[in-house]
PDB file of C-alpha atoms in Angstrom:
ATOM      1  CA  UNK A   1      60.290 179.256  76.649  1.00 39.00           C
ATOM      2  CA  UNK A   2      61.602 176.790  79.167  1.00 37.00           C
ATOM      3  CA  UNK A   3      59.285 175.437  81.820  1.00 36.00           C
ATOM      4  CA  UNK A   4      60.636 174.945  85.318  1.00 37.00           C
ATOM      5  CA  UNK A   5      59.638 171.561  86.809  1.00 38.00           C
ATOM      6  CA  UNK A   6      57.263 171.848  89.743  1.00 37.00           C
ATOM      7  CA  UNK A   7      55.597 169.677  92.322  1.00 39.00           C
ATOM      8  CA  UNK A   8      52.042 169.643  93.613  1.00 40.00           C
ATOM      9  CA  UNK A   9      51.165 172.875  95.379  1.00 41.00           C
ATOM     10  CA  UNK A  10      53.711 174.997  93.539  1.00 41.00           C
ATOM     11  CA  UNK A  11      52.908 177.604  90.905  1.00 44.00           C
ATOM     12  CA  UNK A  12      53.986 176.991  87.326  1.00 47.00           C
ATOM     13  CA  UNK A  13      56.375 179.744  86.253  1.00 58.00           C
ATOM     14  CA  UNK A  14      58.328 180.232  83.043  1.00 71.00           C
ATOM     15  CA  UNK A  15      61.870 181.514  82.723  1.00 71.00           C
ATOM     16  CA  UNK A  16      61.904 184.432  80.299  1.00 76.00           C
ATOM     17  CA  UNK A  17      64.815 185.857  78.299  1.00 76.00           C
ATOM     18  CA  UNK A  18      67.339 187.726  80.454  1.00 72.00           C
ATOM     19  CA  UNK A  19      67.222 190.755  78.142  1.00 79.00           C
ATOM     20  CA  UNK A  20      63.415 191.112  78.312  1.00 81.00           C
ATOM     21  CA  UNK A  21      63.548 193.242  81.482  1.00 82.00           C
ATOM     22  CA  UNK A  22      66.243 195.697  82.497  1.00 82.00           C
ATOM     23  CA  UNK A  23      66.544 197.599  85.753  1.00 78.00           C
ATOM     24  CA  UNK A  24      68.995 200.508  85.665  1.00 83.00           C
ATOM     25  CA  UNK A  25      69.194 203.269  88.267  1.00 84.00           C
ATOM     26  CA  UNK A  26      65.645 202.624  89.391  1.00 75.00           C
ATOM     27  CA  UNK A  27      64.235 202.669  85.857  1.00 81.00           C
ATOM     28  CA  UNK A  28      62.569 199.449  84.734  1.00 79.00           C
ATOM     29  CA  UNK A  29      62.233 198.651  81.045  1.00 85.00           C
ATOM     30  CA  UNK A  30      60.364 195.638  79.657  1.00 87.00           C
ATOM     31  CA  UNK A  31      60.344 194.391  76.088  1.00 90.00           C
ATOM     32  CA  UNK A  32      57.023 195.441  74.544  1.00 92.00           C
ATOM     33  CA  UNK A  33      57.053 192.305  72.365  1.00 92.00           C
ATOM     34  CA  UNK A  34      56.948 190.225  75.565  1.00 89.00           C
ATOM     35  CA  UNK A  35      54.460 192.326  77.538  1.00 91.00           C
ATOM     36  CA  UNK A  36      51.874 193.196  74.878  1.00 94.00           C
ATOM     37  CA  UNK A  37      50.503 189.668  74.290  1.00 93.00           C
ATOM     38  CA  UNK A  38      50.475 189.003  78.053  1.00 91.00           C
ATOM     39  CA  UNK A  39      48.008 191.879  78.362  1.00 94.00           C
ATOM     40  CA  UNK A  40      46.069 190.873  75.259  1.00 94.00           C
ATOM     41  CA  UNK A  41      47.347 193.823  73.217  1.00 96.00           C
ATOM     42  CA  UNK A  42      49.376 194.466  70.102  1.00 96.00           C
ATOM     43  CA  UNK A  43      52.666 196.318  70.628  1.00 95.00           C
ATOM     44  CA  UNK A  44      51.192 199.444  69.016  1.00 96.00           C
ATOM     45  CA  UNK A  45      48.116 199.438  71.266  1.00 97.00           C
ATOM     46  CA  UNK A  46      50.285 198.731  74.339  1.00 96.00           C
ATOM     47  CA  UNK A  47      52.410 201.807  73.642  1.00 95.00           C
ATOM     48  CA  UNK A  48      49.353 203.980  72.992  1.00 96.00           C
ATOM     49  CA  UNK A  49      47.655 202.792  76.190  1.00 96.00           C
ATOM     50  CA  UNK A  50      50.858 203.419  78.162  1.00 94.00           C
ATOM     51  CA  UNK A  51      50.967 206.999  76.865  1.00 94.00           C
ATOM     52  CA  UNK A  52      47.343 207.415  78.009  1.00 96.00           C
ATOM     53  CA  UNK A  53      48.227 206.036  81.451  1.00 94.00           C
ATOM     54  CA  UNK A  54      45.970 202.999  81.067  1.00 96.00           C
ATOM     55  CA  UNK A  55      48.824 200.519  81.495  1.00 95.00           C
ATOM     56  CA  UNK A  56      50.670 200.803  84.769  1.00 90.00           C
ATOM     57  CA  UNK A  57      53.061 198.816  86.899  1.00 90.00           C
ATOM     58  CA  UNK A  58      53.702 197.994  90.533  1.00 92.00           C
ATOM     59  CA  UNK A  59      57.150 197.124  91.859  1.00 90.00           C
ATOM     60  CA  UNK A  60      57.556 195.140  95.074  1.00 92.00           C
ATOM     61  CA  UNK A  61      60.815 194.367  96.866  1.00 91.00           C
ATOM     62  CA  UNK A  62      61.013 190.997  98.613  1.00 91.00           C
ATOM     63  CA  UNK A  63      61.583 190.688 102.351  1.00 92.00           C
ATOM     64  CA  UNK A  64      62.600 187.833 104.642  1.00 93.00           C
ATOM     65  CA  UNK A  65      62.910 184.649 102.534  1.00 90.00           C
ATOM     66  CA  UNK A  66      62.238 186.704  99.369  1.00 88.00           C
ATOM     67  CA  UNK A  67      64.927 189.297 100.102  1.00 92.00           C
ATOM     68  CA  UNK A  68      66.771 190.246  96.936  1.00 90.00           C
ATOM     69  CA  UNK A  69      63.812 189.457  94.687  1.00 91.00           C
ATOM     70  CA  UNK A  70      61.787 192.089  92.871  1.00 89.00           C
ATOM     71  CA  UNK A  71      58.269 191.446  91.593  1.00 91.00           C
ATOM     72  CA  UNK A  72      57.035 193.568  88.689  1.00 91.00           C
ATOM     73  CA  UNK A  73      53.328 193.516  87.980  1.00 93.00           C
ATOM     74  CA  UNK A  74      51.965 195.180  84.851  1.00 94.00           C
ATOM     75  CA  UNK A  75      48.237 195.924  84.650  1.00 95.00           C
ATOM     76  CA  UNK A  76      45.817 196.884  81.921  1.00 96.00           C
ATOM     77  CA  UNK A  77      42.117 196.940  82.709  1.00 93.00           C
ATOM     78  CA  UNK A  78      41.279 193.499  84.196  1.00 92.00           C
ATOM     79  CA  UNK A  79      44.508 191.880  82.985  1.00 93.00           C
ATOM     80  CA  UNK A  80      47.883 191.617  84.636  1.00 93.00           C
ATOM     81  CA  UNK A  81      51.282 190.098  83.974  1.00 91.00           C
ATOM     82  CA  UNK A  82      53.928 189.431  86.593  1.00 91.00           C
ATOM     83  CA  UNK A  83      57.708 189.047  86.338  1.00 89.00           C
ATOM     84  CA  UNK A  84      59.957 188.154  89.279  1.00 89.00           C
ATOM     85  CA  UNK A  85      63.617 189.152  89.136  1.00 86.00           C
ATOM     86  CA  UNK A  86      65.626 186.730  91.281  1.00 88.00           C
ATOM     87  CA  UNK A  87      68.775 187.888  93.123  1.00 85.00           C
ATOM     88  CA  UNK A  88      70.975 186.285  90.437  1.00 85.00           C
ATOM     89  CA  UNK A  89      69.143 188.229  87.707  1.00 81.00           C
ATOM     90  CA  UNK A  90      67.033 185.288  86.509  1.00 85.00           C
ATOM     91  CA  UNK A  91      63.675 186.499  85.195  1.00 84.00           C
ATOM     92  CA  UNK A  92      60.706 184.298  86.021  1.00 86.00           C
ATOM     93  CA  UNK A  93      57.243 184.914  84.657  1.00 83.00           C
ATOM     94  CA  UNK A  94      54.365 184.392  87.035  1.00 74.00           C
ATOM     95  CA  UNK A  95      50.917 183.238  86.004  1.00 62.00           C
ATOM     96  CA  UNK A  96      48.846 185.885  84.244  1.00 56.00           C
ATOM     97  CA  UNK A  97      45.609 187.094  85.716  1.00 53.00           C
ATOM     98  CA  UNK A  98      42.606 188.145  83.698  1.00 49.00           C
ATOM     99  CA  UNK A  99      40.149 188.161  86.551  1.00 47.00           C
ATOM    100  CA  UNK A 100      40.910 191.210  88.699  1.00 43.00           C
ATOM    101  CA  UNK A 101      37.884 192.754  90.407  1.00 44.00           C
ATOM    102  CA  UNK A 102      37.524 196.262  91.727  1.00 44.00           C
ATOM    103  CA  UNK A 103      36.497 196.497  95.370  1.00 42.00           C
TER     104      UNK A 103
END
């Protein structure tokens, strides 16, 4: 993976392979080989947990200065993984979170 240079105050984000996420007619597909380790799972367990409804995703469309961007957040228990799709199709991985608390 390539690391994008950053300055103080910015978040470190990695560019991920273009083919890892596809968005076609409102259907989002992510490469299980990429997502599974981000959620601390094997590919087999990821697929099983998805079938059970224990892995889910949230899609957010950017507004104002983020217009044209789409943020995809995948969650499993207290873990999450985020991918931002830039207007030019560049996929950027956000920092993972393993510390989500229920309110």
